[in-house]
Amino acid sequence: MKKYLNFINGKWTPPTTEEYYPVKNPYNQEVLATAPLSTEKDVDTAVQAAKKAFESDVWSKKTPAERALCLLKLADLVEQHAERLAKLEAQDVGKTLKYAQDSDLPFIIDNLRFFAGAARNLEGKSASDYSGMGMSFIRREPIGVVAAIVPWNYPLYIAVWKLAPALAAGNCIVIKPASITPLTLLEFADLTLQAGIPAGVFNVVVGSGNVVGDALMKHPDVDMITFTGDTATGKKILHESGSVKHFELELGGKAPMIVLKDADLDMAAQGAVVGGFWNSGQDCTAVTRVYVHNSQFKLFVQKMVSLTKKIRLGDPLAKHVDMGPLVSAKQLERVESYVALAKKEGGKIACGGKRPSDKKLAAGYFYEPTLLTGIKQSSKVSQEEIFGPVIAIYPYTNYPEALEKANGVVYGLAASVYGMNIYDCMEMAKHLNFGTVWINEHGVLASETPHGGFKQSGFGKDLSMYSFEEYTRIKHIYIDSTRQKQRSWHYTVYGDK
Ligand code: NAD
C-alpha cells in the first residue's frame, strides 16, 4: 500500500509527527493508501519554501511565456495520466468513474491550458494626464504566498481552479486538500516536478482542518487565502486569520430552480434531476429547491419521480452506475438527519428517503436519490445546505412569490430558470440574487466563465479572467512628465521656489 508524504520544496517530506492515517474508499471501506498527519511545523516549512521561491527569480520573475510553458506541459502530463487520476478520484470520493473521466479530468486539463494562456494576457490600464502633469500606469503583480484550502467533493478539480491562476500570475502556493480525499492532488504534485515547476513554487501539506488548515490561514507569511468549503468554516477563517491578507471565499449554496408556466416540463424535470443528483448531490451548485406553478405541480413531481427512479446506484467504477455512495459516514448521517426532520415536520417523501435495501451496497455510504414535497419555506430543510441527494419541490401561485422564495435563503451561489419566453427568463435572471443564473440549463461551468457567490456564499471568483485577477495586486505608478519643479504640489507647499 502506498504511503504518501507531504510535497514540500520539490521533495517528498515526511510529517514531523511521523504519523499517518488511512484513506478509505467510501464504497467498500478498503484502505487505498496512508497519508501524513501534519502539524504547524510542516505548514511553516512549506510556507517558508514558498516564500523563498517567491522572493527568488525561479518563478515570479520568469516571463509569462515561461510560466505558461510549464502549465501547458503540466496539462499534457495530466492528460497522459488522466485515466489513472480519474480512477483514483472515483475511489477516493465515491463519485462515478464515468463522471470523473468525462467531467473532472477534461475540465482540469482545460483549466490549466486556459490559465497558461491567461498568463500572457495580463493587462494593466493607463490613465493619461488626469492631473495635467503626468501619467498613471496600473501594474498587476503577483501577491506572494497563496494558501489554498479545498474541500472533498471535487478534490483535484477545485485545487486546480486555484493553483492554475495563482501560478500563472507568478505566485507560489501551499495547498491543503481535505483530509479524507488527498490522493489525486498528491499524485498531481509528482507531475508538477516533471513539468519543470521549480522547487518551492507548489507545495502540498496534508492533515486536518483544525491543525493544518488553521496553521496555514494564520501564518504571517501567507499573503492570500483562497478557500472553498462550508460557510461556517469560511467565516471562521475570515475572523481568525489574524492579519491582513487577500481573501477569496467560495462557500456553501442552496440553489433554486424556477420553472415558469411556459417551460418545457420534460426538459426542466431532466435539468432538475441531473443538476440535483450530479456527484450524489454533493455539489455547491446542485439543484436543491424546485419552484413549480400550482397548476403543473402534480405533473411535474411525477416527471421528476419517474426520472429519479431510473438512477442506478452501485460501484462507482462500474460502467452502468449513475450514482456512487456519499463521501463519508458523517455526510450520510447529515443527509439522514435532514430527511428525518422533513418527515417530522409533515413533509412527504415522493421517492427515496432511505438507504438502499440492496445488501451489496451495505458497506458503502449510499443514500437513495430523494424527492421531498410539503416542505415549508421556513424549515431548515429549505434553508440549510444538506449537501446530498435531496431535492425539495414547492408549488407557487405567481412569479413574484416564486422569486421571493428562491431568493429567501442566506446563500447566493447559483440558480436557474426554465421557460420559453426569454423576456420572463431574463427578468427572473435579473432579480435572482445569485452569482450565476442559468436559463434552460443548470450546472454548466467553463474555464472562461466566472464562478462565485453572493451573500453567505462568499466573495471573489473562481474560473475566468476575473479569477486570474484575484491572484494579482494592483499597483499604481505615476510619472511626472513636466520636469517643472514649481508645478509639483509639495514644492509649492514648502515654498521652494
Ligand atoms: P469544510 O469547510 O468542512 O472543509 C473545507 C476545507 O477546509 C477542508 O480542507 C478542511 O480540512 C478545511 N478546514 C476545516 N476546518 C478548518 C479550520 N478550522 N481552519 C482551516 N481549514 C479548515 O467543507 P467540506 O465539507 O470539505 O466541503 C463541503 C462544503 O464546501 C459545502 O458547504 C459546499 O457548498 C462547499 N463548496 C463550495 C464550492 C463553491 O465553489 N462555492 C465548491 C465546492 C464545495
Coordinates of C-alpha atoms and ligand atoms in Angstrom, one line a residue:
M1 CA 0.0 0.0 0.0
K2 CA 1.3 3.4 -0.9
K3 CA 2.4 5.7 1.9
Y4 CA 2.1 9.3 0.8
L5 CA 4.2 12.1 2.2
N6 CA 3.9 15.9 2.0
F7 CA 5.2 17.6 -1.0
I8 CA 7.4 20.5 0.2
N9 CA 10.1 22.4 -1.7
G10 CA 10.0 19.9 -4.5
K11 CA 10.6 16.9 -2.2
W12 CA 8.5 14.2 -0.7
T13 CA 8.8 15.1 3.0
P14 CA 7.6 13.0 6.0
P15 CA 5.4 14.9 8.6
T16 CA 7.2 15.9 11.8
T17 CA 4.8 13.6 13.7
E18 CA 5.9 10.6 11.6
E19 CA 2.2 9.7 11.9
Y20 CA -0.1 8.6 9.0
Y21 CA -3.8 7.8 8.7
P22 CA -5.7 5.5 6.4
V23 CA -7.5 7.0 3.4
K24 CA -10.6 4.8 2.7
N25 CA -12.8 4.1 -0.3
P26 CA -16.4 5.1 0.7
Y27 CA -17.8 2.4 -1.5
N28 CA -16.3 -0.6 0.4
Q29 CA -14.1 0.8 3.2
E30 CA -10.9 -0.6 1.5
V31 CA -7.8 1.3 2.7
L32 CA -6.5 3.0 -0.5
A33 CA -3.3 4.4 1.0
T34 CA -2.0 6.2 4.0
A35 CA -1.5 10.0 4.2
P36 CA 0.6 12.2 6.5
L37 CA -0.8 13.7 9.7
S38 CA 1.0 17.0 9.6
T39 CA 1.4 19.8 12.1
E40 CA 2.0 23.6 12.3
K41 CA 5.8 22.8 11.8
D42 CA 5.2 21.2 8.4
V43 CA 3.0 24.1 7.4
D44 CA 5.7 26.5 8.4
T45 CA 8.3 24.6 6.4
A46 CA 6.1 24.7 3.3
V47 CA 5.3 28.4 3.7
Q48 CA 9.0 29.3 4.1
A49 CA 9.8 27.2 1.0
A50 CA 7.0 29.1 -0.9
K51 CA 8.2 32.4 0.4
K52 CA 11.8 31.7 -0.6
A53 CA 10.8 30.6 -4.1
F54 CA 8.6 33.7 -4.5
E55 CA 11.4 36.1 -3.5
S56 CA 13.9 34.4 -5.7
D57 CA 13.9 34.6 -9.5
V58 CA 12.7 31.0 -10.1
W59 CA 9.0 31.8 -10.8
S60 CA 7.6 35.2 -10.1
K61 CA 10.3 36.9 -12.2
K62 CA 10.0 34.5 -15.0
T63 CA 8.4 35.8 -18.2
P64 CA 4.7 35.0 -18.6
A65 CA 5.7 32.8 -21.6
E66 CA 8.0 30.7 -19.4
R67 CA 5.3 30.2 -16.8
A68 CA 2.7 29.4 -19.5
L69 CA 5.0 26.7 -20.9
C70 CA 5.3 24.9 -17.6
L71 CA 1.5 25.0 -17.2
L72 CA 1.0 23.7 -20.7
K73 CA 3.4 20.8 -20.0
L74 CA 1.6 20.1 -16.8
A75 CA -1.7 19.9 -18.7
D76 CA -0.2 17.5 -21.2
L77 CA 1.1 15.3 -18.3
V78 CA -2.3 15.3 -16.6
E79 CA -3.8 14.3 -19.9
Q80 CA -1.4 11.4 -20.2
H81 CA -2.3 10.3 -16.7
A82 CA -6.0 11.1 -16.9
E83 CA -7.3 7.5 -16.7
R84 CA -5.2 6.7 -13.6
L85 CA -6.2 10.0 -11.9
A86 CA -9.9 9.6 -12.7
K87 CA -9.9 6.1 -11.2
L88 CA -8.2 7.3 -8.1
E89 CA -10.6 10.2 -7.7
A90 CA -13.6 7.8 -8.1
Q91 CA -12.2 5.5 -5.4
D92 CA -11.3 8.3 -3.0
V93 CA -14.6 10.3 -3.3
G94 CA -17.1 7.6 -4.4
K95 CA -18.0 9.6 -7.5
T96 CA -18.6 7.5 -10.6
L97 CA -15.6 6.8 -12.8
K98 CA -17.7 7.9 -15.8
Y99 CA -18.2 11.3 -14.2
A100 CA -14.5 11.7 -13.1
Q101 CA -13.4 10.7 -16.7
D102 CA -15.9 12.8 -18.6
S103 CA -16.2 15.8 -16.4
D104 CA -13.5 16.3 -13.7
L105 CA -10.3 15.4 -15.7
P106 CA -11.2 17.2 -19.0
F107 CA -12.1 20.3 -17.1
I108 CA -8.8 20.2 -15.1
I109 CA -6.8 19.9 -18.3
D110 CA -8.7 22.7 -20.0
N111 CA -8.3 24.9 -16.9
L112 CA -4.5 24.5 -16.8
R113 CA -4.4 25.4 -20.5
F114 CA -6.8 28.4 -20.1
F115 CA -4.7 29.9 -17.3
A116 CA -1.5 29.2 -19.3
G117 CA -3.0 31.4 -22.0
A118 CA -4.1 33.9 -19.4
A119 CA -0.6 34.3 -18.0
R120 CA 0.3 36.0 -21.3
N121 CA -2.7 38.3 -21.3
L122 CA -2.5 40.2 -18.1
E123 CA -3.2 43.8 -18.9
G124 CA -2.8 47.0 -16.8
K125 CA -4.6 50.1 -17.8
S126 CA -3.0 53.6 -18.1
A127 CA -4.7 56.9 -17.4
S128 CA -3.1 59.8 -19.2
D129 CA -2.6 63.3 -17.9
Y130 CA -5.5 63.4 -15.5
S131 CA -3.5 65.8 -13.3
G132 CA -2.2 67.8 -16.2
M133 CA 1.3 66.9 -15.1
G134 CA 2.0 63.3 -15.9
M135 CA 0.7 59.8 -16.5
S136 CA -0.6 56.9 -14.4
F137 CA 0.1 53.2 -15.1
I138 CA -1.7 50.3 -13.4
R139 CA 0.5 47.3 -12.9
R140 CA -0.9 43.9 -11.9
E141 CA 1.6 42.0 -9.8
P142 CA 1.6 38.6 -8.1
I143 CA 0.6 38.7 -4.5
G144 CA 3.2 36.4 -2.9
V145 CA 2.5 33.2 -1.0
V146 CA -1.0 31.9 -1.6
A147 CA -2.6 29.3 0.8
A148 CA -5.3 27.3 -0.8
I149 CA -7.7 25.2 1.4
V150 CA -10.0 22.9 -0.6
P151 CA -13.0 20.6 0.0
W152 CA -13.5 16.9 -0.7
N153 CA -16.3 17.0 -3.3
Y154 CA -14.0 17.8 -6.3
P155 CA -10.6 17.4 -4.8
L156 CA -8.3 17.9 -7.8
Y157 CA -10.7 20.0 -9.8
I158 CA -11.1 22.7 -7.2
A159 CA -7.4 22.6 -6.3
V160 CA -6.6 23.3 -10.0
W161 CA -9.2 26.1 -10.1
K162 CA -7.0 27.8 -7.6
L163 CA -3.4 26.7 -8.3
A164 CA -3.7 27.4 -12.1
P165 CA -4.5 31.1 -11.9
A166 CA -2.2 31.6 -8.8
L167 CA 0.8 30.1 -10.6
A168 CA 0.0 31.7 -13.9
A169 CA 0.1 35.1 -12.2
G170 CA 3.5 34.3 -10.6
N171 CA 2.5 33.4 -7.1
C172 CA 3.8 30.5 -5.1
I173 CA 1.3 28.2 -3.4
V174 CA 0.8 25.9 -0.4
I175 CA -2.4 23.7 -0.7
K176 CA -4.2 21.7 1.9
P177 CA -6.6 19.1 0.5
A178 CA -9.5 17.8 2.6
S179 CA -8.0 15.1 4.8
I180 CA -10.4 12.4 3.5
T181 CA -9.6 13.0 -0.2
P182 CA -5.9 14.0 -0.6
L183 CA -4.7 11.3 -3.1
T184 CA -5.1 12.9 -6.5
L185 CA -3.5 16.2 -5.5
L186 CA -0.5 14.3 -4.2
E187 CA -0.2 12.3 -7.5
F188 CA -0.6 15.6 -9.3
A189 CA 2.4 17.0 -7.3
D190 CA 4.6 14.5 -8.9
L191 CA 3.6 15.8 -12.3
T192 CA 4.5 19.4 -11.4
L193 CA 8.1 18.3 -10.9
Q194 CA 8.0 16.6 -14.4
A195 CA 6.5 19.8 -15.9
G196 CA 9.5 21.8 -14.6
I197 CA 7.7 23.8 -11.9
P198 CA 10.6 24.8 -9.7
A199 CA 11.0 23.5 -6.1
G200 CA 9.0 25.6 -3.5
V201 CA 6.6 27.1 -6.1
F202 CA 4.0 24.4 -5.5
N203 CA 3.6 22.6 -2.1
V204 CA 1.0 20.3 -0.6
V205 CA 0.6 19.7 3.2
V206 CA -1.9 17.1 4.3
G207 CA -3.7 16.9 7.6
S208 CA -6.8 18.0 9.5
G209 CA -8.6 21.4 9.0
N210 CA -8.2 22.2 12.7
V211 CA -4.4 21.8 12.7
V212 CA -3.0 22.2 9.2
G213 CA -5.8 24.5 7.8
D214 CA -5.7 26.6 11.0
A215 CA -1.9 27.0 10.9
L216 CA -2.0 27.8 7.2
M217 CA -4.6 30.5 7.5
K218 CA -3.0 32.1 10.5
H219 CA 0.6 32.0 9.1
P220 CA 2.0 35.6 9.0
D221 CA 3.9 34.9 5.8
V222 CA 0.8 33.8 3.9
D223 CA -0.3 36.8 1.7
M224 CA -3.5 35.4 0.3
I225 CA -6.1 32.8 1.4
T226 CA -8.2 31.1 -1.2
F227 CA -10.8 28.8 0.4
T228 CA -13.6 26.6 -0.8
G229 CA -15.8 24.9 1.7
D230 CA -18.6 25.3 4.2
T231 CA -19.8 28.8 5.0
A232 CA -19.2 28.3 8.8
T233 CA -15.5 27.4 8.1
G234 CA -15.2 30.3 5.7
K235 CA -16.5 32.7 8.4
K236 CA -14.1 31.2 11.0
I237 CA -11.1 31.7 8.6
L238 CA -12.2 35.3 7.9
H239 CA -12.4 36.1 11.5
E240 CA -9.4 34.2 12.9
S241 CA -6.7 34.6 10.2
G242 CA -5.2 37.3 12.4
S243 CA -3.5 39.5 9.9
V244 CA -4.4 41.5 6.8
K245 CA -4.5 39.1 3.8
H246 CA -6.2 38.9 0.4
F247 CA -9.2 36.6 0.5
E248 CA -11.2 34.6 -1.9
L249 CA -14.0 32.6 -0.3
E250 CA -16.2 30.1 -2.2
L251 CA -18.7 28.8 0.3
G252 CA -22.0 26.9 0.5
G253 CA -25.0 27.1 -1.7
K254 CA -28.8 26.2 -1.8
A255 CA -29.6 26.5 -5.5
P256 CA -33.2 27.1 -6.6
M257 CA -34.7 26.3 -10.0
I258 CA -37.8 28.3 -11.0
V259 CA -39.9 26.5 -13.6
L260 CA -42.0 29.1 -15.4
K261 CA -45.5 28.3 -16.7
D262 CA -44.5 28.0 -20.3
A263 CA -41.4 25.9 -19.6
D264 CA -40.8 22.6 -21.4
L265 CA -41.6 20.5 -18.3
D266 CA -39.7 17.4 -19.6
M267 CA -36.6 19.5 -20.1
A268 CA -37.0 21.2 -16.7
A269 CA -37.5 17.9 -14.9
Q270 CA -34.4 16.4 -16.5
G271 CA -32.4 19.6 -15.7
A272 CA -33.5 19.3 -12.0
V273 CA -32.7 15.6 -11.7
V274 CA -29.3 15.8 -13.4
G275 CA -28.4 19.1 -11.8
G276 CA -29.6 17.9 -8.3
F277 CA -28.1 14.4 -8.2
W278 CA -24.8 15.1 -10.0
N279 CA -21.9 13.9 -7.8
S280 CA -24.6 12.4 -5.4
G281 CA -25.9 15.9 -4.8
Q282 CA -22.5 16.8 -3.1
D283 CA -22.2 19.9 -5.2
C284 CA -22.4 23.6 -4.1
T285 CA -24.4 24.5 -7.2
A286 CA -26.7 21.4 -7.0
V287 CA -30.4 22.0 -7.6
T288 CA -31.9 21.7 -4.1
R289 CA -35.2 23.6 -4.4
V290 CA -37.5 23.5 -7.4
Y291 CA -40.4 26.0 -7.6
V292 CA -43.2 24.9 -10.0
H293 CA -46.6 26.6 -10.7
N294 CA -49.5 25.2 -8.7
S295 CA -51.3 24.1 -11.9
Q296 CA -48.4 22.0 -13.0
F297 CA -47.1 20.8 -9.6
K298 CA -48.5 17.3 -9.6
L299 CA -47.5 16.5 -13.1
F300 CA -44.0 17.9 -12.6
V301 CA -43.4 15.9 -9.4
Q302 CA -44.5 12.7 -11.4
K303 CA -42.0 13.5 -14.1
M304 CA -39.2 14.0 -11.6
V305 CA -40.1 10.8 -9.7
S306 CA -40.0 8.8 -12.9
L307 CA -36.6 10.1 -13.9
T308 CA -35.2 9.7 -10.4
K309 CA -36.2 6.1 -10.2
K310 CA -34.0 5.4 -13.2
I311 CA -30.9 6.4 -11.4
R312 CA -28.7 3.3 -10.8
L313 CA -26.7 3.1 -7.6
G314 CA -23.6 0.9 -7.3
D315 CA -19.9 0.5 -7.6
P316 CA -18.5 3.9 -8.8
L317 CA -16.1 2.1 -11.1
A318 CA -18.8 0.1 -12.9
K319 CA -19.9 1.4 -16.3
H320 CA -23.6 1.2 -15.8
V321 CA -23.7 3.0 -12.5
D322 CA -25.1 6.6 -12.3
M323 CA -24.5 7.3 -8.6
G324 CA -22.0 6.2 -6.0
P325 CA -22.0 6.4 -2.3
L326 CA -21.7 9.6 -0.3
V327 CA -18.2 10.5 0.7
S328 CA -18.3 9.6 4.4
A329 CA -20.4 8.3 7.3
K330 CA -20.6 11.9 8.6
Q331 CA -22.1 13.0 5.3
L332 CA -24.6 10.1 5.3
E333 CA -25.7 11.0 8.8
R334 CA -26.2 14.6 7.8
V335 CA -28.4 13.7 4.9
E336 CA -30.4 11.2 7.1
S337 CA -31.0 13.8 9.7
Y338 CA -32.4 16.4 7.3
V339 CA -34.8 13.8 5.8
A340 CA -35.9 12.8 9.3
L341 CA -36.6 16.4 10.1
A342 CA -38.6 16.8 6.9
K343 CA -40.7 13.8 7.9
K344 CA -41.1 15.1 11.4
E345 CA -42.4 18.5 10.1
G346 CA -45.0 16.8 7.9
G347 CA -43.1 16.7 4.6
K348 CA -43.8 13.9 2.1
I349 CA -41.2 11.6 0.5
A350 CA -42.1 11.5 -3.2
C351 CA -39.3 8.9 -3.7
G352 CA -36.1 7.7 -2.0
G353 CA -35.8 8.9 1.6
K354 CA -33.7 6.0 2.9
R355 CA -30.6 3.9 2.4
P356 CA -31.0 1.3 -0.4
S357 CA -32.0 -2.2 0.7
D358 CA -29.6 -3.9 -1.7
K359 CA -27.2 -5.9 0.6
K360 CA -24.4 -5.5 -2.0
L361 CA -24.3 -1.8 -1.2
A362 CA -24.3 -2.2 2.6
A363 CA -20.6 -1.4 3.0
G364 CA -20.9 1.9 1.2
Y365 CA -22.4 5.2 2.4
F366 CA -25.3 5.0 0.0
Y367 CA -28.5 7.0 0.1
E368 CA -31.3 6.9 -2.4
P369 CA -31.9 10.0 -4.5
T370 CA -34.7 11.7 -2.7
L371 CA -37.6 14.0 -3.6
L372 CA -39.5 15.9 -1.0
T373 CA -42.7 17.8 -1.1
G374 CA -44.8 19.6 1.5
I375 CA -41.7 21.4 3.0
K376 CA -42.2 24.9 4.5
Q377 CA -40.1 27.7 3.2
S378 CA -39.0 28.4 6.8
S379 CA -37.9 24.8 7.5
K380 CA -34.2 24.1 8.0
V381 CA -34.7 21.7 5.1
S382 CA -35.4 24.6 2.8
Q383 CA -32.9 27.0 4.4
E384 CA -29.8 24.9 5.1
E385 CA -27.3 23.1 2.9
I386 CA -27.9 19.4 3.0
F387 CA -25.2 18.5 0.6
G388 CA -26.5 15.2 -0.6
P389 CA -29.0 13.7 -3.0
V390 CA -32.1 15.5 -1.7
I391 CA -34.3 17.9 -3.7
A392 CA -37.4 19.6 -2.4
I393 CA -40.2 20.6 -4.8
Y394 CA -42.5 23.6 -3.9
P395 CA -45.7 25.0 -5.6
Y396 CA -46.0 28.7 -6.3
T397 CA -49.0 30.8 -7.3
N398 CA -47.3 33.7 -9.1
Y399 CA -43.9 34.8 -10.3
P400 CA -43.2 37.3 -7.6
E401 CA -43.8 34.6 -5.0
A402 CA -41.5 32.2 -6.8
L403 CA -38.8 34.8 -6.9
E404 CA -39.2 35.8 -3.3
K405 CA -38.9 32.2 -2.2
A406 CA -36.0 31.4 -4.5
N407 CA -34.1 34.4 -3.1
G408 CA -35.3 33.7 0.5
V409 CA -32.1 31.9 1.8
V410 CA -28.8 33.2 3.1
Y411 CA -26.9 31.7 0.2
G412 CA -26.4 33.2 -3.2
L413 CA -24.2 30.9 -5.3
A414 CA -26.2 29.7 -8.3
A415 CA -29.8 29.4 -9.6
S416 CA -31.7 28.5 -12.8
V417 CA -34.9 29.5 -14.6
Y418 CA -36.7 27.3 -17.1
G419 CA -39.1 28.9 -19.5
M420 CA -39.8 29.6 -23.2
N421 CA -40.4 33.4 -23.0
I422 CA -36.9 34.8 -23.0
Y423 CA -38.2 38.2 -21.6
D424 CA -39.6 36.5 -18.5
C425 CA -36.5 34.4 -18.1
M426 CA -34.3 37.5 -18.3
E427 CA -36.4 39.4 -15.9
M428 CA -36.1 36.5 -13.4
A429 CA -32.3 36.3 -14.0
K430 CA -32.0 40.0 -13.3
H431 CA -33.7 39.7 -9.9
L432 CA -32.3 36.4 -8.8
N433 CA -29.7 37.2 -6.1
F434 CA -27.1 34.6 -7.1
G435 CA -23.6 34.8 -8.7
T436 CA -24.7 32.5 -11.6
V437 CA -28.1 32.2 -13.2
W438 CA -28.6 29.5 -15.9
I439 CA -31.5 29.7 -18.3
N440 CA -32.9 26.4 -19.5
E441 CA -29.8 24.7 -18.0
H442 CA -28.4 24.0 -14.6
G443 CA -24.8 23.5 -13.7
V444 CA -22.8 24.5 -16.8
L445 CA -19.3 25.8 -15.9
A446 CA -16.4 26.6 -18.2
S447 CA -12.9 27.9 -17.8
E448 CA -14.0 31.2 -19.4
T449 CA -17.0 31.9 -17.1
P450 CA -16.8 33.3 -13.6
H451 CA -18.0 31.1 -10.7
G452 CA -18.6 32.6 -7.3
G453 CA -21.3 33.6 -4.9
F454 CA -23.2 36.5 -3.3
K455 CA -24.3 36.9 0.3
Q456 CA -23.2 34.0 2.6
S457 CA -21.8 32.0 -0.4
G458 CA -18.7 34.1 -0.3
F459 CA -16.9 36.7 -2.5
G460 CA -14.4 36.7 -5.3
K461 CA -14.5 34.4 -8.3
D462 CA -13.0 31.1 -9.4
L463 CA -12.6 30.4 -13.1
S464 CA -12.3 33.0 -15.9
M465 CA -10.1 36.1 -16.2
Y466 CA -11.9 37.5 -13.1
S467 CA -10.3 34.7 -11.1
F468 CA -6.9 35.4 -12.6
E469 CA -7.2 39.0 -11.4
E470 CA -8.0 37.8 -7.9
Y471 CA -4.4 36.4 -7.7
T472 CA -2.9 39.8 -8.5
R473 CA -2.4 43.0 -6.7
I474 CA -2.8 46.4 -8.3
K475 CA 0.0 48.9 -8.2
H476 CA -0.4 52.5 -9.4
I477 CA 2.7 54.1 -10.8
Y478 CA 2.6 57.8 -11.5
I479 CA 5.2 59.5 -13.7
D480 CA 5.6 63.2 -13.7
S481 CA 6.3 64.3 -17.2
T482 CA 6.6 68.1 -16.7
R483 CA 10.1 68.3 -15.3
Q484 CA 9.0 71.6 -13.9
K485 CA 9.8 71.7 -10.2
Q486 CA 7.5 74.6 -9.4
R487 CA 4.4 72.8 -10.7
S488 CA 4.8 69.9 -8.3
W489 CA 2.5 70.4 -5.2
H490 CA 5.0 69.7 -2.5
Y491 CA 7.4 72.3 -3.7
T492 CA 4.5 74.8 -3.7
V493 CA 3.5 73.8 -0.2
Y494 CA 7.0 74.2 1.2
G495 CA 7.6 77.4 -0.7
D496 CA 10.7 76.1 -2.6
K497 CA 10.6 78.5 -5.5
Ligands
NAD1 P1 -15.3 22.2 5.1 O1 -15.5 23.7 5.3 O2 -15.6 21.3 6.2 O3 -13.8 21.9 4.6 C1 -13.2 22.6 3.6 C2 -11.7 22.6 3.8 O4 -11.4 23.4 5.0 C3 -11.1 21.2 4.1 O5 -9.8 21.1 3.5 C4 -11.0 21.2 5.6 O6 -10.0 20.4 6.1 C5 -10.6 22.7 5.9 N1 -11.0 23.1 7.3 C6 -11.9 22.7 8.1 N2 -11.9 23.3 9.3 C7 -10.9 24.3 9.1 C8 -10.4 25.3 10.0 N3 -10.9 25.5 11.2 N4 -9.4 26.1 9.6 C9 -8.9 25.9 8.3 N5 -9.3 25.0 7.5 C10 -10.3 24.2 7.9 O7 -16.1 21.8 3.8 P2 -16.3 20.4 3.1 O8 -17.2 19.6 4.0 O9 -15.0 19.8 2.8 O10 -17.0 20.8 1.7 C11 -18.3 21.0 1.6 C12 -18.7 22.4 1.6 O11 -17.9 23.1 0.5 C13 -20.1 22.7 1.3 O12 -20.6 23.8 2.1 C14 -20.1 23.2 -0.2 O13 -21.2 24.0 -0.6 C15 -18.8 23.9 -0.2 N6 -18.3 24.1 -1.6 C16 -18.4 25.3 -2.2 C17 -18.0 25.4 -3.5 C18 -18.1 26.8 -4.2 O14 -17.5 26.9 -5.3 N7 -18.7 27.8 -3.6 C19 -17.5 24.3 -4.2 C20 -17.4 23.1 -3.6 C21 -17.8 23.0 -2.3

